[in-house]
Each structure stands twice: as structure tokens, then as C-alpha cells.
Coordinates of C-alpha atoms in Angstrom, one line a residue:
Chain A
M3 CA 240.2 216.1 -133.7
S4 CA 238.1 216.1 -130.6
V5 CA 234.4 215.1 -130.6
L6 CA 231.7 216.8 -128.6
V7 CA 229.2 214.3 -127.4
V8 CA 225.9 215.4 -125.9
G9 CA 223.3 212.9 -124.5
S10 CA 222.0 211.1 -121.5
L11 CA 223.9 209.4 -118.7
A12 CA 222.0 206.8 -116.9
L13 CA 221.9 204.0 -114.4
D14 CA 220.5 201.0 -116.3
S15 CA 218.9 197.8 -115.0
I16 CA 218.9 195.3 -117.8
E17 CA 217.5 191.8 -118.0
T18 CA 218.2 189.6 -121.0
P19 CA 217.8 185.8 -121.5
F20 CA 221.5 185.5 -120.5
G21 CA 221.4 187.3 -117.1
A22 CA 220.7 190.6 -115.4
V23 CA 222.5 193.7 -114.1
D24 CA 221.3 196.4 -111.8
N25 CA 222.2 200.1 -111.9
T26 CA 225.1 199.8 -114.4
I27 CA 226.3 203.0 -116.0
G28 CA 224.7 203.7 -119.3
G29 CA 222.9 206.3 -121.4
S30 CA 223.5 207.5 -124.9
A31 CA 226.4 209.9 -124.1
V32 CA 228.3 207.2 -122.2
Y33 CA 228.2 204.7 -125.1
V34 CA 228.9 207.3 -127.8
A35 CA 231.8 208.8 -125.8
V36 CA 233.4 205.5 -124.9
A37 CA 233.1 204.1 -128.5
S38 CA 234.5 207.2 -130.1
S39 CA 237.4 207.4 -127.5
Y40 CA 239.0 204.4 -129.3
F41 CA 239.7 206.6 -132.3
T42 CA 240.4 210.1 -131.2
N43 CA 240.8 212.3 -128.1
P44 CA 239.8 214.1 -126.1
I45 CA 236.1 213.3 -126.2
R46 CA 234.2 216.2 -124.7
L47 CA 231.0 215.2 -122.9
V48 CA 228.0 217.3 -122.0
G49 CA 225.3 215.7 -119.8
V50 CA 223.9 215.5 -116.3
V51 CA 224.0 213.0 -113.4
G52 CA 222.8 213.0 -109.8
G53 CA 224.9 212.7 -106.7
D54 CA 224.3 208.9 -106.9
F55 CA 226.3 208.4 -110.1
P56 CA 229.1 206.1 -109.0
P57 CA 232.7 207.4 -108.7
E58 CA 233.8 204.3 -110.7
G59 CA 231.6 205.5 -113.5
I60 CA 233.4 208.8 -113.5
A61 CA 236.8 207.1 -113.2
F62 CA 235.9 204.8 -116.1
L63 CA 235.1 207.8 -118.4
E64 CA 238.3 209.6 -117.3
R65 CA 240.3 206.5 -118.1
R66 CA 238.9 206.6 -121.6
N67 CA 240.1 210.2 -122.0
V68 CA 236.7 211.7 -121.8
D69 CA 236.8 215.3 -120.8
L70 CA 234.1 215.8 -118.1
E71 CA 234.2 219.6 -117.8
G72 CA 230.7 219.6 -119.5
L73 CA 229.2 217.1 -117.1
Q74 CA 226.8 218.7 -114.7
I75 CA 226.6 216.9 -111.3
V76 CA 223.5 217.7 -109.3
R77 CA 224.6 216.6 -105.9
D78 CA 221.2 216.4 -104.3
G79 CA 219.5 214.9 -107.4
K80 CA 219.2 211.3 -108.7
T81 CA 220.6 210.1 -112.0
F82 CA 218.3 209.1 -114.9
R83 CA 217.3 205.5 -114.4
W84 CA 216.1 203.0 -117.0
A85 CA 215.0 199.4 -116.5
G86 CA 214.3 197.1 -119.4
K87 CA 213.9 193.5 -120.3
Y88 CA 214.7 191.9 -123.6
Q89 CA 212.7 189.0 -125.1
Y90 CA 214.1 185.7 -126.2
D91 CA 215.0 186.8 -129.7
L92 CA 216.5 190.1 -128.4
N93 CA 214.8 192.1 -131.1
A94 CA 212.0 193.3 -128.8
R95 CA 212.4 195.0 -125.5
D96 CA 210.0 196.1 -122.8
T97 CA 210.8 199.2 -120.8
L98 CA 210.0 198.2 -117.2
S99 CA 210.5 201.7 -115.8
T100 CA 211.9 205.1 -116.6
E101 CA 212.8 207.7 -114.0
L102 CA 214.0 210.8 -115.6
N103 CA 215.2 212.4 -112.4
V104 CA 217.8 215.1 -113.0
F105 CA 217.6 214.5 -116.8
E106 CA 214.1 215.9 -116.7
S107 CA 215.4 219.5 -116.3
F108 CA 218.6 218.9 -118.3
D109 CA 219.7 222.1 -120.0
P110 CA 222.9 221.5 -122.0
K111 CA 225.5 224.1 -121.3
I112 CA 228.4 223.9 -123.7
P113 CA 231.6 225.0 -121.9
E114 CA 233.5 227.8 -123.7
K115 CA 236.4 225.6 -124.7
Y116 CA 234.0 223.0 -126.3
R117 CA 232.3 225.6 -128.6
K118 CA 234.7 225.3 -131.5
S119 CA 234.5 221.5 -131.6
R120 CA 234.6 220.4 -135.3
Y121 CA 232.8 217.1 -134.7
I122 CA 229.6 217.0 -132.8
C123 CA 227.6 213.9 -132.0
L124 CA 224.1 214.5 -130.7
G125 CA 223.0 211.4 -128.8
N126 CA 219.4 210.2 -128.9
I127 CA 217.7 212.9 -126.8
D128 CA 214.9 215.4 -127.1
P129 CA 215.4 217.4 -130.4
V130 CA 214.7 220.5 -128.4
L131 CA 217.9 219.8 -126.4
Q132 CA 219.8 219.0 -129.6
L133 CA 218.8 222.4 -131.0
K134 CA 220.0 224.1 -127.8
V135 CA 223.4 222.5 -128.3
L136 CA 223.5 223.6 -132.0
D137 CA 222.8 227.2 -130.8
Q138 CA 225.9 227.2 -128.6
V139 CA 228.5 225.8 -131.0
E140 CA 230.5 227.7 -133.6
N141 CA 230.6 226.5 -137.2
P142 CA 231.2 222.7 -136.6
R143 CA 232.4 220.7 -139.6
V144 CA 230.2 217.7 -139.0
V145 CA 227.1 217.3 -136.9
I146 CA 226.0 213.7 -136.4
C147 CA 222.6 213.1 -134.9
D148 CA 220.8 210.0 -133.5
T149 CA 217.1 209.9 -132.9
M150 CA 214.3 207.4 -132.3
N151 CA 210.6 206.7 -132.8
Y152 CA 209.7 208.4 -129.5
W153 CA 210.9 211.8 -130.8
I154 CA 209.7 211.3 -134.3
E155 CA 206.2 210.7 -132.9
R156 CA 206.2 213.3 -130.1
K157 CA 208.5 216.1 -131.3
G158 CA 208.2 215.8 -135.1
K159 CA 208.3 219.6 -135.6
E160 CA 211.3 220.2 -133.4
L161 CA 213.1 217.2 -134.9
R162 CA 212.6 218.7 -138.4
Q163 CA 214.3 221.9 -137.2
T164 CA 217.2 219.8 -135.9
L165 CA 217.4 217.9 -139.2
E166 CA 217.9 221.2 -141.1
R167 CA 221.0 221.8 -139.1
I168 CA 222.8 218.5 -139.2
N169 CA 225.0 216.6 -141.7
V170 CA 224.5 213.0 -140.8
L171 CA 221.4 211.3 -139.4
I172 CA 221.6 207.8 -137.9
L173 CA 218.4 205.9 -137.3
N174 CA 217.1 202.4 -137.6
D175 CA 214.9 201.0 -140.4
S176 CA 211.6 201.2 -138.7
E177 CA 212.4 204.8 -137.6
A178 CA 213.4 205.7 -141.2
R179 CA 210.1 204.4 -142.4
L180 CA 208.2 206.3 -139.7
L181 CA 210.0 209.6 -140.4
S182 CA 209.8 209.4 -144.2
R183 CA 206.4 207.6 -144.4
E184 CA 208.0 205.5 -147.1
P185 CA 208.4 201.7 -146.8
N186 CA 211.2 201.4 -149.4
L187 CA 214.4 202.2 -147.5
I188 CA 216.3 203.6 -150.6
K189 CA 213.4 206.0 -151.2
S190 CA 213.1 206.7 -147.5
G191 CA 216.7 207.7 -147.3
R192 CA 216.1 210.2 -150.2
V193 CA 213.1 211.7 -148.4
I194 CA 215.1 212.1 -145.2
R195 CA 218.0 213.7 -147.1
G196 CA 215.5 216.2 -148.4
M197 CA 214.9 217.2 -144.8
G198 CA 218.5 218.4 -144.3
P199 CA 221.2 215.8 -143.7
T200 CA 223.3 215.0 -146.7
V201 CA 224.2 211.6 -145.3
V202 CA 221.6 209.1 -143.9
I203 CA 222.6 205.9 -142.2
I204 CA 219.9 203.3 -141.7
K205 CA 220.7 200.6 -139.2
K206 CA 219.1 197.3 -139.8
G207 CA 220.2 195.3 -136.8
E208 CA 221.1 191.7 -137.8
H209 CA 221.0 192.8 -141.4
G210 CA 223.7 195.4 -141.3
A211 CA 223.4 199.1 -142.3
L212 CA 222.8 201.3 -145.3
L213 CA 224.8 204.4 -146.0
L214 CA 222.9 206.7 -148.3
T215 CA 224.2 209.9 -149.9
E216 CA 223.3 211.7 -153.1
Q217 CA 225.7 209.6 -155.1
L218 CA 226.1 206.4 -153.0
V219 CA 224.3 203.4 -151.7
F220 CA 226.6 201.4 -149.5
S221 CA 225.4 198.2 -147.9
A222 CA 227.4 197.2 -144.8
P223 CA 227.1 193.7 -143.6
A224 CA 226.2 192.7 -140.0
Y225 CA 228.8 190.9 -138.0
P226 CA 227.6 187.3 -137.6
M227 CA 226.9 187.2 -133.9
E228 CA 225.9 183.8 -132.6
S229 CA 224.9 185.1 -129.2
I230 CA 224.1 188.7 -128.5
F231 CA 224.5 189.1 -124.8
D232 CA 222.9 192.5 -124.4
P233 CA 221.8 194.8 -127.2
T234 CA 221.7 197.9 -125.0
G235 CA 223.8 200.7 -126.4
A236 CA 224.5 199.1 -129.7
G237 CA 223.1 202.0 -131.7
D238 CA 225.1 204.6 -129.6
A239 CA 228.3 202.5 -129.9
F240 CA 227.7 202.6 -133.7
A241 CA 227.3 206.4 -133.7
G242 CA 230.4 206.7 -131.5
G243 CA 232.6 204.5 -133.7
F244 CA 231.3 206.3 -136.8
A245 CA 232.0 209.8 -135.3
G246 CA 235.3 208.8 -133.8
W247 CA 236.6 207.5 -137.1
L248 CA 235.5 210.6 -139.0
A249 CA 237.1 212.9 -136.4
R250 CA 240.3 210.8 -136.4
T251 CA 240.7 211.0 -140.2
D252 CA 238.9 214.4 -140.8
D253 CA 238.1 213.0 -144.3
L254 CA 234.5 213.2 -145.6
H255 CA 235.0 211.5 -148.9
E256 CA 232.7 208.6 -149.6
E257 CA 235.3 205.9 -149.3
N258 CA 236.0 207.1 -145.8
L259 CA 232.4 207.4 -144.9
K260 CA 232.1 203.7 -145.7
K261 CA 235.0 202.9 -143.4
A262 CA 233.3 205.0 -140.7
V263 CA 230.2 202.9 -141.1
I264 CA 232.2 199.7 -140.7
Y265 CA 234.0 201.1 -137.6
G266 CA 230.6 202.0 -136.2
S267 CA 229.4 198.4 -136.9
T268 CA 232.6 197.1 -135.3
L269 CA 232.1 199.0 -132.1
A270 CA 228.4 198.0 -132.0
S271 CA 229.4 194.3 -132.4
F272 CA 231.8 194.5 -129.4
C273 CA 229.1 196.4 -127.4
V274 CA 226.6 193.6 -127.6
E275 CA 229.0 190.8 -126.5
K276 CA 228.8 191.8 -122.9
F277 CA 226.5 193.5 -120.4
G278 CA 226.1 197.3 -120.4
V279 CA 229.3 199.2 -121.4
E280 CA 231.5 196.3 -120.4
G281 CA 231.8 195.2 -124.0
L282 CA 233.4 198.6 -124.8
A283 CA 235.5 198.7 -121.6
D284 CA 238.9 197.2 -122.5
L285 CA 239.3 197.0 -126.2
T286 CA 242.6 197.4 -128.0
Y287 CA 243.0 199.2 -131.3
L288 CA 244.4 195.9 -132.6
Q289 CA 241.2 194.1 -131.7
I290 CA 239.2 196.8 -133.5
Q291 CA 241.3 196.6 -136.6
D292 CA 241.1 192.9 -136.6
R293 CA 237.3 193.0 -136.5
F294 CA 237.2 195.6 -139.2
R295 CA 239.1 193.1 -141.4
Q296 CA 236.6 190.4 -140.5
F297 CA 233.8 192.7 -141.7
R298 CA 235.8 193.0 -145.0
E299 CA 236.1 189.2 -145.3
L300 CA 232.4 188.8 -144.7
S301 CA 231.3 190.9 -147.6
R302 CA 234.3 190.7 -150.0
F303 CA 234.0 188.9 -153.3
E304 CA 236.2 188.9 -156.4
E305 CA 235.6 190.6 -159.6
D306 CA 234.5 188.6 -162.5
Chain B
M6 CA 227.9 171.8 -168.1
S7 CA 224.2 171.3 -168.4
V8 CA 221.7 171.8 -165.6
L9 CA 218.8 169.5 -164.9
V10 CA 215.8 171.5 -163.6
V11 CA 212.8 169.9 -162.1
G12 CA 209.8 171.9 -160.8
S13 CA 206.4 173.3 -161.6
L14 CA 205.2 175.0 -164.8
A15 CA 202.2 177.2 -164.2
L16 CA 199.9 179.8 -165.6
D17 CA 200.0 182.6 -163.0
S18 CA 197.6 185.5 -162.4
I19 CA 199.3 188.2 -160.5
E20 CA 198.1 191.4 -159.0
T21 CA 200.5 193.9 -157.5
P22 CA 200.1 197.6 -156.6
F23 CA 201.6 198.3 -160.1
G24 CA 199.2 196.3 -162.3
A25 CA 198.0 192.8 -163.0
V26 CA 198.5 190.0 -165.5
D27 CA 196.4 187.0 -166.2
N28 CA 197.6 183.5 -167.1
T29 CA 201.2 184.4 -167.7
I30 CA 203.6 181.5 -167.8
G31 CA 205.3 180.8 -164.5
G32 CA 206.2 178.1 -162.1
S33 CA 209.5 177.3 -160.3
A34 CA 210.9 175.3 -163.2
V35 CA 210.3 178.1 -165.7
Y36 CA 212.0 180.7 -163.6
V37 CA 214.9 178.5 -162.7
A38 CA 215.5 177.3 -166.2
V39 CA 215.3 180.7 -167.8
A40 CA 217.6 182.3 -165.2
S41 CA 220.2 179.5 -165.5
S42 CA 220.0 179.6 -169.3
Y43 CA 222.0 182.9 -169.3
F44 CA 225.1 181.0 -168.0
T45 CA 225.2 177.6 -169.5
N46 CA 223.4 175.3 -171.9
P47 CA 221.5 173.2 -172.5
I48 CA 219.1 173.5 -169.6
R49 CA 217.2 170.2 -169.3
L50 CA 213.7 170.7 -167.9
V51 CA 211.4 168.1 -166.3
G52 CA 207.8 169.1 -165.5
V53 CA 204.2 168.8 -166.6
V54 CA 201.7 171.1 -168.4
G55 CA 198.3 170.7 -169.8
G56 CA 197.1 171.1 -173.4
D57 CA 196.3 174.7 -172.5
F58 CA 199.9 175.7 -172.0
P59 CA 200.5 178.4 -174.7
P60 CA 202.7 177.6 -177.7
E61 CA 204.4 181.0 -177.1
G62 CA 205.5 179.6 -173.7
I63 CA 207.1 176.6 -175.3
A64 CA 208.7 178.8 -178.0
F65 CA 210.1 181.1 -175.3
L66 CA 211.7 178.2 -173.4
E67 CA 213.1 176.8 -176.6
R68 CA 214.5 180.2 -177.5
R69 CA 216.3 180.2 -174.2
N70 CA 217.9 176.9 -175.1
V71 CA 215.8 174.8 -172.7
D72 CA 215.7 171.2 -173.7
L73 CA 212.0 170.1 -173.3
E74 CA 212.4 166.3 -173.8
G75 CA 211.5 165.9 -170.2
L76 CA 208.4 168.1 -170.4
Q77 CA 205.2 166.0 -170.1
I78 CA 202.3 167.5 -172.0
V79 CA 198.9 166.1 -170.9
R80 CA 196.8 167.1 -173.9
D81 CA 193.5 166.7 -172.2
G82 CA 194.6 168.2 -168.9
K83 CA 194.9 171.7 -167.6
T84 CA 198.1 173.4 -166.5
F85 CA 198.7 174.2 -162.8
R86 CA 197.2 177.7 -162.1
W87 CA 198.1 180.1 -159.4
A88 CA 196.6 183.4 -158.6
G89 CA 198.0 185.8 -156.1
K90 CA 197.9 189.4 -154.9
Y91 CA 200.7 191.4 -153.3
Q92 CA 200.1 194.0 -150.7
Y93 CA 201.4 197.5 -150.8
D94 CA 204.8 196.8 -149.3
L95 CA 205.2 193.7 -151.6
N96 CA 206.5 191.6 -148.6
A97 CA 203.2 189.9 -148.0
R98 CA 201.2 188.1 -150.6
D99 CA 197.8 186.4 -150.5
T100 CA 197.2 183.3 -152.6
L101 CA 193.8 183.9 -154.2
S102 CA 193.5 180.5 -155.8
T103 CA 195.5 177.4 -156.6
E104 CA 194.4 174.8 -159.1
L105 CA 196.9 171.9 -159.2
N106 CA 195.3 170.3 -162.3
V107 CA 197.9 168.1 -164.1
F108 CA 200.5 168.9 -161.4
E109 CA 198.5 167.0 -158.9
S110 CA 199.5 163.7 -160.3
F111 CA 202.9 164.8 -161.6
D112 CA 205.4 161.9 -161.6
P113 CA 208.8 163.2 -162.7
K114 CA 210.3 160.9 -165.3
I115 CA 213.9 161.7 -166.0
P116 CA 214.8 161.0 -169.7
E117 CA 217.7 158.6 -170.2
K118 CA 220.0 161.3 -171.6
Y119 CA 219.3 163.6 -168.6
R120 CA 220.3 161.0 -166.0
K121 CA 224.0 161.7 -165.9
S122 CA 223.5 165.5 -165.4
R123 CA 226.2 166.8 -163.1
Y124 CA 224.2 169.8 -161.9
I125 CA 220.7 169.4 -160.6
C126 CA 218.3 172.1 -159.4
L127 CA 215.3 170.9 -157.6
G128 CA 212.7 173.6 -157.7
N129 CA 210.3 174.3 -154.8
I130 CA 208.0 171.2 -155.1
D131 CA 206.9 168.4 -152.8
P132 CA 210.0 166.7 -151.3
V133 CA 208.5 163.4 -152.3
L134 CA 208.9 164.4 -155.9
Q135 CA 212.4 165.7 -155.2
L136 CA 213.3 162.3 -153.9
K137 CA 211.9 160.6 -156.9
V138 CA 214.2 162.7 -159.1
L139 CA 217.2 161.9 -157.0
D140 CA 216.3 158.2 -157.3
Q141 CA 216.6 158.4 -161.1
V142 CA 219.9 160.4 -161.5
E143 CA 223.4 158.9 -161.5
N144 CA 226.0 160.4 -159.3
P145 CA 225.4 164.1 -159.8
R146 CA 228.2 166.5 -158.7
V147 CA 225.9 169.1 -157.1
V148 CA 222.3 169.0 -156.1
I149 CA 220.7 172.4 -155.3
C150 CA 217.4 172.3 -153.7
D151 CA 214.8 175.0 -153.0
T152 CA 211.9 174.6 -150.5
M153 CA 209.3 176.6 -148.6
N154 CA 207.4 176.7 -145.3
Y155 CA 204.5 174.8 -146.9
W156 CA 206.7 171.7 -147.2
I157 CA 208.6 172.2 -143.9
E158 CA 205.2 172.2 -142.1
R159 CA 203.5 169.4 -144.1
K160 CA 206.2 167.1 -145.3
G161 CA 208.9 167.5 -142.7
K162 CA 209.9 163.9 -142.7
E163 CA 210.2 163.6 -146.4
L164 CA 212.0 166.9 -146.6
R165 CA 214.6 165.6 -144.1
Q166 CA 215.2 162.6 -146.4
T167 CA 215.7 165.0 -149.3
L168 CA 218.1 167.1 -147.3
E169 CA 220.3 164.1 -146.6
R170 CA 220.9 163.8 -150.4
I171 CA 221.5 167.3 -151.5
N172 CA 224.5 169.7 -151.4
V173 CA 223.0 173.1 -151.4
L174 CA 219.8 174.2 -149.7
I175 CA 218.3 177.6 -150.6
L176 CA 215.5 179.0 -148.4
N177 CA 214.4 182.3 -146.9
D178 CA 215.0 183.5 -143.4
S179 CA 211.6 182.7 -142.0
E180 CA 211.8 179.2 -143.5
A181 CA 215.3 178.7 -142.1
R182 CA 214.1 179.6 -138.6
L183 CA 211.1 177.3 -139.1
L184 CA 213.2 174.3 -140.2
S185 CA 215.9 174.7 -137.6
R186 CA 213.8 176.0 -134.8
E187 CA 216.5 178.5 -134.1
P188 CA 216.0 182.3 -134.4
N189 CA 219.7 183.2 -134.9
L190 CA 220.4 182.8 -138.6
I191 CA 224.1 181.8 -138.2
K192 CA 223.1 179.1 -135.7
S193 CA 220.2 178.2 -137.9
G194 CA 222.5 177.6 -140.9
R195 CA 224.6 175.3 -138.8
V196 CA 221.6 173.3 -137.6
I197 CA 220.4 172.9 -141.2
R198 CA 223.9 171.9 -142.4
G199 CA 223.7 169.2 -139.8
M200 CA 220.7 167.8 -141.7
G201 CA 222.7 167.2 -144.8
P202 CA 223.6 170.1 -147.2
T203 CA 227.1 171.4 -146.8
V204 CA 226.1 174.7 -148.2
V205 CA 223.1 176.7 -146.9
I206 CA 221.9 179.9 -148.5
I207 CA 219.5 182.0 -146.5
K208 CA 217.6 184.7 -148.6
K209 CA 216.6 187.8 -146.7
G210 CA 214.7 189.7 -149.4
E211 CA 215.5 193.4 -149.2
H212 CA 218.4 192.6 -146.8
G213 CA 220.3 190.3 -149.2
A214 CA 221.4 186.8 -148.6
L215 CA 223.8 184.7 -146.4
L216 CA 226.0 181.9 -147.7
L217 CA 227.0 179.5 -144.9
T218 CA 229.4 176.7 -145.1
E219 CA 231.5 175.0 -142.5
Q220 CA 234.3 177.6 -142.9
L221 CA 232.5 180.6 -144.3
V222 CA 229.9 183.3 -143.6
F223 CA 229.4 185.5 -146.6
S224 CA 226.9 188.3 -146.5
A225 CA 225.6 189.3 -150.0
P226 CA 224.0 192.7 -150.3
A227 CA 220.6 193.3 -151.8
Y228 CA 220.4 195.3 -155.0
P229 CA 218.8 198.7 -154.0
M230 CA 215.5 198.5 -155.8
E231 CA 213.4 201.6 -155.6
S232 CA 210.4 199.9 -157.2
I233 CA 209.8 196.2 -157.2
F234 CA 207.3 195.6 -159.9
D235 CA 206.4 191.9 -159.2
P236 CA 208.3 189.7 -156.7
T237 CA 206.9 186.5 -158.2
G238 CA 209.7 184.1 -159.1
A239 CA 212.5 186.0 -157.5
G240 CA 213.6 183.1 -155.3
D241 CA 213.5 180.7 -158.3
A242 CA 215.5 183.2 -160.4
F243 CA 218.1 183.3 -157.6
A244 CA 218.3 179.5 -157.6
G245 CA 218.7 179.5 -161.4
G246 CA 221.4 182.1 -161.5
F247 CA 223.3 180.4 -158.7
A248 CA 223.0 176.9 -160.4
G249 CA 223.8 178.3 -163.8
W250 CA 226.9 180.0 -162.7
L251 CA 228.2 176.9 -160.8
A252 CA 227.5 174.7 -163.8
R253 CA 229.2 177.2 -166.2
T254 CA 232.4 177.3 -164.0
D255 CA 232.2 173.8 -162.5
D256 CA 234.2 175.2 -159.6
L257 CA 233.0 174.7 -156.0
H258 CA 235.6 176.7 -154.2
E259 CA 234.3 179.2 -151.7
E260 CA 235.3 182.2 -153.8
N261 CA 233.3 180.9 -156.6
L262 CA 230.3 180.0 -154.4
K263 CA 230.2 183.7 -153.4
K264 CA 230.1 184.7 -157.0
A265 CA 227.3 182.3 -157.7
V266 CA 225.3 183.9 -154.8
I267 CA 225.9 187.3 -156.4
Y268 CA 224.8 186.0 -159.8
G269 CA 221.7 184.5 -158.2
S270 CA 221.0 187.9 -156.6
T271 CA 221.6 189.6 -160.0
L272 CA 219.0 187.4 -161.8
A273 CA 216.5 187.9 -158.9
S274 CA 217.0 191.7 -159.2
F275 CA 216.2 191.6 -162.9
C276 CA 213.2 189.3 -162.3
V277 CA 211.4 191.7 -160.0
E278 CA 211.7 194.6 -162.4
K279 CA 208.9 193.4 -164.7
F280 CA 205.8 191.2 -164.5
G281 CA 206.1 187.4 -164.5
V282 CA 209.1 186.1 -166.4
E283 CA 209.3 189.2 -168.6
G284 CA 212.2 190.6 -166.5
L285 CA 214.2 187.5 -167.4
A286 CA 213.2 187.4 -171.1
D287 CA 215.7 189.5 -173.0
L288 CA 218.8 190.0 -170.9
T289 CA 222.2 190.2 -172.4
Y290 CA 225.3 188.8 -170.7
L291 CA 226.7 192.3 -170.7
Q292 CA 223.7 193.5 -168.6
I293 CA 224.2 190.7 -166.2
Q294 CA 227.9 191.4 -165.8
D295 CA 227.2 195.1 -165.4
R296 CA 224.8 194.4 -162.5
F297 CA 227.3 192.0 -161.0
R298 CA 229.7 194.9 -160.8
Q299 CA 227.1 197.1 -159.3
F300 CA 226.6 194.5 -156.6
R301 CA 230.4 194.7 -156.0
E302 CA 230.4 198.5 -155.8
L303 CA 227.5 198.4 -153.4
S304 CA 229.3 196.4 -150.7
R305 CA 233.0 197.1 -151.4
F306 CA 235.1 199.1 -149.0
E307 CA 238.8 199.7 -148.8
E308 CA 241.2 198.0 -146.4
D309 CA 242.4 200.1 -143.6

């Protein structure tokens, strides 16, 4: 099964306590596409870049079997740029600058051959754009959607329209509390499921993730990282791993949703081990399976 | 195997968003003793109360098979009193008043027949008192110790002496960071193990707990509570459940340490469902095992 990924492509400048990189390729669509590419292919990408997007970036995506027919390249425009700096504990980050550039007028156009995609992953972008994507696709099996506090606060009404049309919402704990106005995460998940998605995944950073459905509460552990090199893209890598596994297996039973959450966590854990997308650049499927098993060891205990 | 429990006995006045109780029996030794009593007996308690400690409190402990030979009763003194109020989200609490009363001059005396106890659980009290206990016991197999930020900040030197003589330290995430001066919890556990205990358990409230040994990182989930009635004593109930299970099985292998953490989490989850010790008052072993299984369901996923 292919996955249609829609989101941002960017040139990121990142500073962490461990170093800095300038103008490295990033953006939600890049992380989601690359992470999901380890599970299924082709990955179909819809996004926009300027003429300054490096040819190596394009080559990297092509090497990962990402179909770029849906990538708009505005030759005389500049790519979206983001610069950020992480604090010592890597939980807080300051955005130093944001230049939307060609992303400001991004109008997602879904190529004809993408429209019947069964799995759709809507990266963390304006819910108005997410809705435009949903208007162009035909009867997808699963729509997975990421969002953030920025959109919850500024485009609440549009986000609620998106939520009515998706199956899986992925967001972090503070975003879940903000969206649901409910501090208890279990209740928060129920409130959000009432807004549309039948599956809600609440990411809790160093504390793992919760998968919440009508019947199920599943608590996924976090991989015990001793040093997180660069948290950028971890949430998108999670979404990509989750979506990629579901598309690979095309199985929506709860046991398989749990596995998808662990594969999402696996890809996120690789992502933060290096700068930018480098952590996702050269994985083998064996490495991914090995870490999946480590996740299992981490939380497994015997019956009594 | 019996467990020797040393800690405070108190009369607590607790206010939460769900109600209030006045002068209900509490204190670390009470919660630890009652929680561990579901797994093994007798539980041997060392502590002090005043003449105002209610006979029903004594009767309750006796009903739970708690041996009170080590309980000092100061007839003309008053029991330690604590009053606290929890905020809306139950994570923050304000201490409204503390009257140490007879606890101020508490000098733990370990009765002769308690001195060969193989399992010892040192409740969250002044590390000077914890050391006095350790000076009076003979070659215990396992010493489990609880502490808190108050002692880390005020009795750091004495606490370090205690740590050199214990096997298992139980503390929460902010306390682990404070004691180790290390924000990463995995590294923090290693730093604390360097201070003495071979096993460190870091409680993370709604995010579960980490069990850290030289070889092992085990991530225990939190029970998905929709409404926490009263968090008082949850940490002590955890320590009691953990100690009780270990004493019952007398097995220190890692697989059994993991189970002990889940039994600790189980008792803590019952504790917070009602006010004060009420949540621990009338459990059956079947209920406990049933919740243990729920913990397993919560975090179990299939191999791939």
C-alpha cells in the first residue's frame, strides 16, 4: 500500500547543546515520508519548495522511494526556512526565526494518480490545507493527522472540521489538554475521540505514548535515550513510522495498531540520535526490527 | 517472610477537589504496612503515636496482621498531624500545616524479635532515623528506602550515608533529578546507583515508573485513572506493595523485581481511588491479581 504524505518541506537551522547545523533539509513531509518509506512504497509526497532546495535533498527523497510528482518547485521562490535552538534539557525550544517563503501561498494539488491513495498522512500544517487535501482524495481507508498548539489556538474552528474527517489524530500531551480542555489524559482522549477520530495517540516525549480507542488504552514505553542529539522531527518520524506500518500491513485491528505505535516510537528514537533527518537516512529493516524488540523487552513482564 | 516497616504514623487532614477528611489515620509507615500486608505476614511496624491516636486505627492495623510491638505510644503526647490541600490537577499540593508532636523526638527502637528481619522498608523519614534503624538490624537481605526532596535538600550528607547501606531506593522523577543533578532519568538512575543502591525505582506519577539496575531498564505503565480521588500515600503504597511482593517471593531476579514494581503500582492505584487509607482497607487478593493483569494488558504487545 502506498502512503500519501502532505506537509511542509523546509531548510532548517538547528542549534542544540551538542552542536549546530545550517539549512539542512527538514519539514514535516520530509520526516513523515522518510520514516514511512522504511515500511512501504511508494510514498507519495505533496508539498512545495523554492529553487534553492538542494538537489541532494531531492536525490535523498528519491533514493528513499519517495514519488515527487506532487512536489511543487517554485523556481524563483525560496524554500520555507526555520531556525530554532533547544535548551539544555531539550524539552524546551525557542524558534529563532521562521520565513514561510513559498510555503505561505502553498495550495496542495493532489496529482490524479495520488487521489485513490488508501493511506493518507496529513503532516502538521494549517488545517485549512489539510481540508483541501481531503477534498481532493477519494474514499481513503485511513487518514492520519498531526497537529500542534499553534493550530489549536489559531485555527480551532477549521481544525474541528478536519477532525470530523480523519481516523487517527496524533498530538502531544500538552496539545491534547489544550484541545480537550481536560487535564486527565484518558478523559482528554475520550473528548477528542468525540470530535471525530476513532483513534487518538498522545505522545508524551520521554514518557512514551498512549494509544486510545473506544475499547483500548495502550501505554507504549519510551526508548531509554541517554543522549538526545536533536529532537527536531521526532513527532513527524513517529507519524511516518505509524502510517508506514499500517499501510504495509493494511490491518486496523487493535493488536496491529499497538505495533504501529511501537514502530512509530522506533522511528522517532532513531530520528533524535543524529542531527536533522540524518538519523533516518541509512537505517536497515533489521535495525528497525531489532529496536522494536528492545521496546518489547523494555515493557514486558511475566504473568503471575 | 516478614517485613519490618519504619516510618511515620499521622493524623491527616486532606482536602482535594472531591472532598475533605479530618484527622484520618495516615503516615508513611501506615500506608507501607497496610499495602505490604496483602502479600506477606506478619508486618512489623516501628513508629510513634500520641495518646490521641484512635483505637480504631490500632484495630485496623491489627486486622491487617500488623505486629505493633514496635509501636511506641506516648500517652501524654499528641500524634504527628499533617494537613494538606491538593490543587485541581492533583499534581501540586500545598501543606497547610505540620505539627510534628511526638514524632519530633522519635527515636526508633527495634524490638529484639524484629532485628533479624530479612526485608526492611524504610519509609520516607529523616535519614538520621533511617540510619539508626540500620544500626539495630542484623544482616537484612533487602533494605528498601523511600525519600523525598525535603531530605535531599536538608540532610544530603546523612542521606548519602543511608544510601550506602540500602539495596533499593524509591523516589520520584523530580527527586531523582535533584539528588543526581542530572536531568536525563536513565543517567540519573546510574548516578544514584553509584551512591549505593543496586536498584533504583523512579516513580513518574501519571507516566508510570522506571526500574533501573545495572543490566535492566524496565518501564512500568501507569494505571489509566480517570479520577484520582486522593493522591496521599500513593508513593508509600507503592513501596509497600513492592516490598511485600519481594518478601512473599524472596526472589531478587530481575523478572521478579519487575513484578514487584507492577504490584507496587497496583497498590498505589487502589490507594488513590479513595480518601486516606480507605482505598487500601478492604482489598482481596483476587482484586489485586486482577489489576496486575490489567497492567499487563495495558502495556503488552505482540512480537513481530
